mmCIF file of C-alpha atoms in Angstrom:
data_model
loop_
_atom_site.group_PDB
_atom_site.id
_atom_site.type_symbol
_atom_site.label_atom_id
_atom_site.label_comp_id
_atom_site.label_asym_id
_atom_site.label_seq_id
_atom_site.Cartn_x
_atom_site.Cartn_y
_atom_site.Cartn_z
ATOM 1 C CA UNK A 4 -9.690 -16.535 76.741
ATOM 2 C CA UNK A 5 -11.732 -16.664 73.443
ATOM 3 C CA UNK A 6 -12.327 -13.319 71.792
ATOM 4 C CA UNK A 7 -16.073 -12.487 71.010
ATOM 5 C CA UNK A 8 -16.584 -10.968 67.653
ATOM 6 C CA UNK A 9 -20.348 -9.114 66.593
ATOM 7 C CA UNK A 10 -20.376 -12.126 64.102
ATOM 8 C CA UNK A 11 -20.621 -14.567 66.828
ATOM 9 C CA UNK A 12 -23.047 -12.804 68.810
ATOM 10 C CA UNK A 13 -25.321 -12.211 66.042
ATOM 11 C CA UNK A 14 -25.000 -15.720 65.172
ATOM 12 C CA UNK A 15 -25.537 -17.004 68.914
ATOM 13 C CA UNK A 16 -28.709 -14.877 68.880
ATOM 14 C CA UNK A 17 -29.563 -15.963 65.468
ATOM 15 C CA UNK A 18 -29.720 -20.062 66.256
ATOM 16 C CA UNK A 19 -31.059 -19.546 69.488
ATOM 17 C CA UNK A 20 -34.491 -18.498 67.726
ATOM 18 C CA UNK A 21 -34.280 -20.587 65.159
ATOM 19 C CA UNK A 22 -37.446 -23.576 65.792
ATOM 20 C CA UNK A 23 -36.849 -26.983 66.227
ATOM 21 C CA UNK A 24 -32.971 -27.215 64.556
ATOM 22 C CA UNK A 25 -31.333 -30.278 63.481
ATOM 23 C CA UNK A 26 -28.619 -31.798 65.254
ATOM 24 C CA UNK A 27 -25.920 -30.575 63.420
ATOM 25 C CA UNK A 28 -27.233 -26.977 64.048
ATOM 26 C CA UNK A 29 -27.419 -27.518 67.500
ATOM 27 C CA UNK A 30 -24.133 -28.726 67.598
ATOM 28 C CA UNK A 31 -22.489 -25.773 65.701
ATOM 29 C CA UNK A 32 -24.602 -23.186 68.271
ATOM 30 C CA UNK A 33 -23.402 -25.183 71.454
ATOM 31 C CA UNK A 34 -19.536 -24.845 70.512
ATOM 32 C CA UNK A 35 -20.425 -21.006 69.695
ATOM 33 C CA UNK A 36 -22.245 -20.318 73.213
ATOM 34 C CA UNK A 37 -19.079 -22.432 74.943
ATOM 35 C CA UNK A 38 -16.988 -19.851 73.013
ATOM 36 C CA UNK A 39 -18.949 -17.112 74.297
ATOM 37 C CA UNK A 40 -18.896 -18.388 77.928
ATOM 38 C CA UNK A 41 -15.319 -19.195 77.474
ATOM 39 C CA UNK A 42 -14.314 -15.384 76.865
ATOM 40 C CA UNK A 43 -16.192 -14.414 80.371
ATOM 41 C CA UNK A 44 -15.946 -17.824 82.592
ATOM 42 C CA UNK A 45 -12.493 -18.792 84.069
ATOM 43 C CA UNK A 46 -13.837 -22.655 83.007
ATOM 44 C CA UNK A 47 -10.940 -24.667 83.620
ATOM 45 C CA UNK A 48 -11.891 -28.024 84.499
ATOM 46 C CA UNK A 49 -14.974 -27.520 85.592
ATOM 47 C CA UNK A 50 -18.136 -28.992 83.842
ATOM 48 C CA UNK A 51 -20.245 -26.680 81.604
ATOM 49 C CA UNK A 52 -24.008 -26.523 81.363
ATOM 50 C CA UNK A 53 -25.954 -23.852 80.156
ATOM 51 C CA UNK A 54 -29.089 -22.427 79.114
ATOM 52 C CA UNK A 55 -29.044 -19.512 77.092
ATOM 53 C CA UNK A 56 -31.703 -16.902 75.874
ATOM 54 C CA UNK A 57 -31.566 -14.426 72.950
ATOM 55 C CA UNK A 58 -32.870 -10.670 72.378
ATOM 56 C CA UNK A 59 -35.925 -10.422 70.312
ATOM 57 C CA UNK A 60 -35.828 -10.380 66.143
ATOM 58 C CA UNK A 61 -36.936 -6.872 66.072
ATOM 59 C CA UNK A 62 -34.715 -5.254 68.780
ATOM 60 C CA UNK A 63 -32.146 -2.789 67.754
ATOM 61 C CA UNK A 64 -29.359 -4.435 69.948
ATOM 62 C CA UNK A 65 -28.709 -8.302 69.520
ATOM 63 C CA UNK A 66 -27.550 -10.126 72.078
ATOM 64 C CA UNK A 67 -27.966 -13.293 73.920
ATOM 65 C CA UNK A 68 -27.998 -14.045 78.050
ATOM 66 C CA UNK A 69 -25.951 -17.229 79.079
ATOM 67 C CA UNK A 70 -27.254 -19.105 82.321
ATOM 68 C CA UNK A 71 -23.680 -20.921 82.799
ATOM 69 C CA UNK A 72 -23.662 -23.687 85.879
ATOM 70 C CA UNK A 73 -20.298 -24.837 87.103
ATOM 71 C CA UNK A 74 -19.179 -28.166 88.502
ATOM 72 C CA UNK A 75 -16.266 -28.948 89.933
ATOM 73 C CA UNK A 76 -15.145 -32.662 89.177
ATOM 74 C CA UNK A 77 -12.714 -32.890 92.176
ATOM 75 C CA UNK A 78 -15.889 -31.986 95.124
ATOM 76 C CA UNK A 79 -19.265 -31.671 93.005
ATOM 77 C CA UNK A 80 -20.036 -28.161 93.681
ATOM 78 C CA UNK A 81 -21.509 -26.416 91.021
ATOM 79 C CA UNK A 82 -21.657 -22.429 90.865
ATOM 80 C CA UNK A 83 -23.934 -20.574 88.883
ATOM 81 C CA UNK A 84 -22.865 -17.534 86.881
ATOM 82 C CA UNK A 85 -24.710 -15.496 83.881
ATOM 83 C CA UNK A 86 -23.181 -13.259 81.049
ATOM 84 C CA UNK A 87 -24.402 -11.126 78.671
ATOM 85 C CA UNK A 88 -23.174 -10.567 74.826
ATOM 86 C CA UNK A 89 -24.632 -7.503 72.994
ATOM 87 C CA UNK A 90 -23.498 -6.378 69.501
ATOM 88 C CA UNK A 91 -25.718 -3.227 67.525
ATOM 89 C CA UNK A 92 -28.319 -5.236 65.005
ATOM 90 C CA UNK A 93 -27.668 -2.833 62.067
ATOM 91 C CA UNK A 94 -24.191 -3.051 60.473
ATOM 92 C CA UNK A 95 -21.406 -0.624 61.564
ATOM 93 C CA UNK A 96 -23.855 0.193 64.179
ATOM 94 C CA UNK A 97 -22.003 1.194 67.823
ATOM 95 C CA UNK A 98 -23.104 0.312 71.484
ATOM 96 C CA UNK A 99 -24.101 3.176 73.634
ATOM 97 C CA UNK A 100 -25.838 3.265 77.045
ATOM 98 C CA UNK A 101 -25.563 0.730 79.812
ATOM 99 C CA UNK A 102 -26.756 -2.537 80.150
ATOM 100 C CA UNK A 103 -28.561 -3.674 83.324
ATOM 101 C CA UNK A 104 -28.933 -7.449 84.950
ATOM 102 C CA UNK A 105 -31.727 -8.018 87.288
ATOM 103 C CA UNK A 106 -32.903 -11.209 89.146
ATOM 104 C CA UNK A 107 -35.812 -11.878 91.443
ATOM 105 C CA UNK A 108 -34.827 -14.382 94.136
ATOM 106 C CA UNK A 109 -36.484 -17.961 94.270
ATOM 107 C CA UNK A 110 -38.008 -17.266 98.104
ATOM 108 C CA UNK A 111 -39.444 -13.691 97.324
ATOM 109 C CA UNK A 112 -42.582 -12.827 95.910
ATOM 110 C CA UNK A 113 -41.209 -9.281 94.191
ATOM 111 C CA UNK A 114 -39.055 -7.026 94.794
ATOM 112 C CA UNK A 115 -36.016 -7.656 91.874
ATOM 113 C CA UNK A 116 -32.659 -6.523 92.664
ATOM 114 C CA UNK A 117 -29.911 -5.066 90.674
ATOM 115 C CA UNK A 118 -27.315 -7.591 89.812
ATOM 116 C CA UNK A 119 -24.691 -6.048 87.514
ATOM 117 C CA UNK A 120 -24.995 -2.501 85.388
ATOM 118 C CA UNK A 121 -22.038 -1.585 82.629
ATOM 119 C CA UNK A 122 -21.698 0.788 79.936
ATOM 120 C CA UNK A 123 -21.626 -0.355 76.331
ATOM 121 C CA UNK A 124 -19.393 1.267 73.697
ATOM 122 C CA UNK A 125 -17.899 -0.056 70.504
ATOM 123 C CA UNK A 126 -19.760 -3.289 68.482
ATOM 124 C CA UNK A 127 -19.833 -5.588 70.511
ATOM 125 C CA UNK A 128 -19.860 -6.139 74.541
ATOM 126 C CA UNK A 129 -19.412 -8.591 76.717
ATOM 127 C CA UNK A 130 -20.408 -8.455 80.797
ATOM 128 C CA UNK A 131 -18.161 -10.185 83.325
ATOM 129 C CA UNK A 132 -19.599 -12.904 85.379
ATOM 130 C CA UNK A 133 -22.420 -12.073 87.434
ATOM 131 C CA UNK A 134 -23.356 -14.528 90.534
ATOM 132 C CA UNK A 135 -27.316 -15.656 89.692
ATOM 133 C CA UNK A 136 -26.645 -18.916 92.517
ATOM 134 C CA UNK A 137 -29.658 -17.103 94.472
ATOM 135 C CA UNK A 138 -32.018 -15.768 91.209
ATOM 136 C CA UNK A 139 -34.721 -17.197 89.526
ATOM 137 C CA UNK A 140 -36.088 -14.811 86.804
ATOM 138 C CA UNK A 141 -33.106 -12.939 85.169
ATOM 139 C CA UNK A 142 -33.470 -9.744 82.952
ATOM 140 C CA UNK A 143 -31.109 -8.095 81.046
ATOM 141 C CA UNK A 144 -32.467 -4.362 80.468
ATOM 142 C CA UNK A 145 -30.579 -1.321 78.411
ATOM 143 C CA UNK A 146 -30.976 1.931 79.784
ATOM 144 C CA UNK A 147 -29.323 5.401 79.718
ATOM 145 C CA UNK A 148 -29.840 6.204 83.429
ATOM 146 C CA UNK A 149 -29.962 4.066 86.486
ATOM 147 C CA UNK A 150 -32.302 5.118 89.679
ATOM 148 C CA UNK A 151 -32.361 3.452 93.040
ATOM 149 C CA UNK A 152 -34.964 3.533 95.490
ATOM 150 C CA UNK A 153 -34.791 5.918 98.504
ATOM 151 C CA UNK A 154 -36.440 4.643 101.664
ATOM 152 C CA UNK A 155 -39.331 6.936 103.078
ATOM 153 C CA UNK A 156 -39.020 7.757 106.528
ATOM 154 C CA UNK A 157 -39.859 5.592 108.944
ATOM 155 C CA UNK A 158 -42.821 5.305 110.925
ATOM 156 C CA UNK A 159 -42.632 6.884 114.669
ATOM 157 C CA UNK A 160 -41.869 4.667 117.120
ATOM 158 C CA UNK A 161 -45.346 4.267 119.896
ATOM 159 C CA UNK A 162 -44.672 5.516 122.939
ATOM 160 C CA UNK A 163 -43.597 2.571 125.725
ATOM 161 C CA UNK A 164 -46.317 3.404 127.801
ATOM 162 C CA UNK A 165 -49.080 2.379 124.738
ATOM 163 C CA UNK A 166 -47.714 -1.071 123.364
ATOM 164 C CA UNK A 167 -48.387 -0.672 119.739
ATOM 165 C CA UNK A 168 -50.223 -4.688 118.426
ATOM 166 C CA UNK A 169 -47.389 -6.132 116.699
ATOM 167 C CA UNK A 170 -49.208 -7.894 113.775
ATOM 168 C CA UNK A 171 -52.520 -8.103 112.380
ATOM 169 C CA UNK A 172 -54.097 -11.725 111.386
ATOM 170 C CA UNK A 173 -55.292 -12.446 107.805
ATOM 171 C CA UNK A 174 -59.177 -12.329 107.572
ATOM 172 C CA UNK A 175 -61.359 -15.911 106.743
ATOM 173 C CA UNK A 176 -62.023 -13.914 102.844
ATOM 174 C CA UNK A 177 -58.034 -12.671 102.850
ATOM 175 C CA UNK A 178 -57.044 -16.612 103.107
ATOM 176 C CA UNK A 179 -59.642 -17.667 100.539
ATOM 177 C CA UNK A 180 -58.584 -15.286 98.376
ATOM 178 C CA UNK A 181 -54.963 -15.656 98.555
ATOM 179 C CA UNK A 182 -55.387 -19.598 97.986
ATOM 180 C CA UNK A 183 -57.472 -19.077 94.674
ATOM 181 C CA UNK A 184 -54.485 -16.925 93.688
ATOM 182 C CA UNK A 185 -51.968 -19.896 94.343
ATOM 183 C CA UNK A 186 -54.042 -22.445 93.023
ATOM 184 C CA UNK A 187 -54.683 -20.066 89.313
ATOM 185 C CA UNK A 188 -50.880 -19.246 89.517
ATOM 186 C CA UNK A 189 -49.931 -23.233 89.749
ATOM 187 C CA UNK A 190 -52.864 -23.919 87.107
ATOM 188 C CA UNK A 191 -51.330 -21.249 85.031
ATOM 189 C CA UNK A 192 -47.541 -22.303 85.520
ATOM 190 C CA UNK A 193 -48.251 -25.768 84.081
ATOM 191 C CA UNK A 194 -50.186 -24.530 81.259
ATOM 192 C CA UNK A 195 -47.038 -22.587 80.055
ATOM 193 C CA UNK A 196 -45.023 -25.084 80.923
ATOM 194 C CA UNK A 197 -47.256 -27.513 78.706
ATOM 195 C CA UNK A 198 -47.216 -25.378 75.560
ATOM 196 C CA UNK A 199 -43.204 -24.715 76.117
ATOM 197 C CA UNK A 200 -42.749 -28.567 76.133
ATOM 198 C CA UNK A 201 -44.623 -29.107 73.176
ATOM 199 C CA UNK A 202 -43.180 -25.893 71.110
ATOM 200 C CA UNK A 203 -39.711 -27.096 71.876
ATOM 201 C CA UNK A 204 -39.954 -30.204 70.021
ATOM 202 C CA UNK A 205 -36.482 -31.874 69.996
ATOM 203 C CA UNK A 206 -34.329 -29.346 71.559
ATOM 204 C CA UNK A 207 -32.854 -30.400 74.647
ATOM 205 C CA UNK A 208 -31.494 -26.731 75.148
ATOM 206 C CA UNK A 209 -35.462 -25.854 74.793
ATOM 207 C CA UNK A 210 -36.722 -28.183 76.593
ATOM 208 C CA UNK A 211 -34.445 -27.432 79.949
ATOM 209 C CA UNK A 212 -35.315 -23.674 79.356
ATOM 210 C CA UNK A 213 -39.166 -24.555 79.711
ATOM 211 C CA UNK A 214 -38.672 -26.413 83.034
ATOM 212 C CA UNK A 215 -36.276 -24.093 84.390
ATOM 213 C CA UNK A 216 -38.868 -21.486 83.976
ATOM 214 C CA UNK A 217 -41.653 -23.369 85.270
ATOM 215 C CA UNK A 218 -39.850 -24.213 88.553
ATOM 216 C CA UNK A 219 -39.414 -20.175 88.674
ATOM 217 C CA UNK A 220 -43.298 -19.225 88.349
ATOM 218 C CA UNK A 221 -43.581 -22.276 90.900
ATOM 219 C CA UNK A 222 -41.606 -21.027 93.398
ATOM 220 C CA UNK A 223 -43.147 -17.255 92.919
ATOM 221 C CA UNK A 224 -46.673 -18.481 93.513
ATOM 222 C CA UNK A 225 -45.277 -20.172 96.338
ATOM 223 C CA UNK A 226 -43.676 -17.112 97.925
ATOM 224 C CA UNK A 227 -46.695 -14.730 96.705
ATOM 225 C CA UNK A 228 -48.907 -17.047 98.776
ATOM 226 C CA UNK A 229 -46.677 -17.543 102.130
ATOM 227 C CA UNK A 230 -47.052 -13.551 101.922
ATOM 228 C CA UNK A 231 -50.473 -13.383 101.455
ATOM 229 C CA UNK A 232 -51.145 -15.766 104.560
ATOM 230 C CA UNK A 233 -48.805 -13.837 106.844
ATOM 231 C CA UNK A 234 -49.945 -11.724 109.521
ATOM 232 C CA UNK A 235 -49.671 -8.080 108.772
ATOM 233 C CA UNK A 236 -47.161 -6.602 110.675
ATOM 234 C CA UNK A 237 -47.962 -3.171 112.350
ATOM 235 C CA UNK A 238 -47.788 -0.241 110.652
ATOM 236 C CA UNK A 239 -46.275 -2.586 107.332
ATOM 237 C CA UNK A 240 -48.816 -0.071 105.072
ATOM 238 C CA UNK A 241 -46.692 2.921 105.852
ATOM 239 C CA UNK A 242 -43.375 1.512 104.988
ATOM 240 C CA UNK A 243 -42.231 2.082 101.279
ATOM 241 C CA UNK A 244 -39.647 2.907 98.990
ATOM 242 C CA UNK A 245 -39.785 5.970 96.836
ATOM 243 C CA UNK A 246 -37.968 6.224 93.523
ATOM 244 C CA UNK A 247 -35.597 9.567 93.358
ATOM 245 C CA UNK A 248 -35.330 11.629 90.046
ATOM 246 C CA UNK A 249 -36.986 9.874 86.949
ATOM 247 C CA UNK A 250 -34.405 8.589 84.857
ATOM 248 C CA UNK A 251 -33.554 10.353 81.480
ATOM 249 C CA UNK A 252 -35.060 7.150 79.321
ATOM 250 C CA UNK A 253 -36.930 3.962 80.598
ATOM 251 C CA UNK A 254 -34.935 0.677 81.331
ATOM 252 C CA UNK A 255 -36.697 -1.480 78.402
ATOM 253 C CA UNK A 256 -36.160 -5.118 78.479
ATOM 254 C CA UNK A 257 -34.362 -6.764 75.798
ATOM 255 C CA UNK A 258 -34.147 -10.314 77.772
ATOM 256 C CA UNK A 259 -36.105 -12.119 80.301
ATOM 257 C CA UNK A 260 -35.225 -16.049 81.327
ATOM 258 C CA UNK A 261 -39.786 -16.056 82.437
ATOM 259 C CA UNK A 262 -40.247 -16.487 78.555
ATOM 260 C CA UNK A 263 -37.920 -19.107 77.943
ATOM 261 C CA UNK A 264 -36.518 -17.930 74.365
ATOM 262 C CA UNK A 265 -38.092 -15.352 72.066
ATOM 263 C CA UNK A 266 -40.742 -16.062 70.337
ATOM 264 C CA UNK A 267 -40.124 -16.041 66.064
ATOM 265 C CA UNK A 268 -42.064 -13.924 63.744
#
């Protein structure tokens, strides 16, 4: 497999920003984000498609997220995977911490789940695979110490004699409400998705990262709103998750696929 210097990560991360590029740039930063996926992805001869998101100009790491998808010539089915390359911004810089991959399923309305964590060292990392078939919005997070939630305990069970109601319905102003919600959160998904066309200009790589997040804030007003119409199920205000000792330092996000690519300047 292809070996991934800091050069080529800071260059990946570099182009990725870079607004409306010609053709020949484009070119130059698909062969170097094939490299990339090449030196995590068993490929072999399976077609590649991608879109790929960078870290932020100002951020102290620099690194880019690859959204790889699969396909398989001999039966058309397509796998999606994601990888991460890091590299320190500042020269002979080192890696330290861990890196974290998140991803909020299509079908849920919150609730993101932890997809892949790894510890950085030396000047440049790369993440194995990580299986995003299932996510929409993907994050890639550094952080020095990982928490995960505890449960509370759980409710006591009614006693049989005294059949406890089993769900509460929505209220007439609960289902008016939740609708405006859905019908601002659709308004507001196609507005983005509006201004992402037009600041993509020619890119094709932009212009598949704009719809690809527009489907996502689709399908999470979608979800939000199926939950907001559900009957509440009993005692569903006493069940929770707690959080157990507060990590050392804040997970702060360096990468999130609900902005598309990061903005320049």
């Amino acid at each position: 497999m292809t070996s991934v210097t800091r050069a080529m990560v800071l260059e990946a991360a570099s182009g990725l920003r870079a607004t409306d590029p010609d053709g020949t740039a484009e070119a130059k930063l698909d062969r170097l984000v094939r490299d990339i996926v090449a030196s995590a992805v068993a490929v072999g001869g399976d077609l590649v498609d991608y879109t790929a998101y960078p870290t932020p100009a100002d951020a102290s790491v620099t690194g880019v997220l690859i959204d790889v998808s699969l396909t398989r010539t001999d039966s058309v089915q397509t796998r999606s995977l994601a990888t991460v390359a890091l590299a320190p911004t500042s020269d002979g810089g080192q890696l330290d911490g861990s890196v974290v991959v998140s991803g909020l399923p299509v079908d849920a309305a919150d609730g993101a789940r932890t997809l892949h964590t790894s510890t950085l060292s030396g000047d440049v990392h790369v993440s194995t695979p990580v299986d995003v078939s299932d996510s929409g919005v993907l994050e890639v997070s550094l952080t020095s110490v990982s928490v995960e939630p505890t449960p509370t305990p759980s409710t006591p069970t009614p006693s049989p004699s005294t059949p406890a109601p089993t769900s509460t319905p929505r209220t007439a102003a609960e289902l008016a409400a939740a609708r405006r919600t859905y019908d601002a959160a659709l308004k507001n998904a196609r507005t983005k998705y509006a201004k992402a066309r037009k600041k993509a200009g020619r890119s094709k790589r932009k212009r598949v990262a704009a719809k690809k997040s527009y489907d996502v804030r689709r399908a999470r007003a979608k979800a939000a709103y199926r939950a907001a119409i559900a009957d509440v199920p009993a005692g569903a205000a006493s069940v929770g998750a707690t959080r157990s000792a507060a990590a050392v330092s804040a997970p702060t996000t360096v990468i999130s696929t609900d902005v598309g690519w990061a903005p320049v300047g």
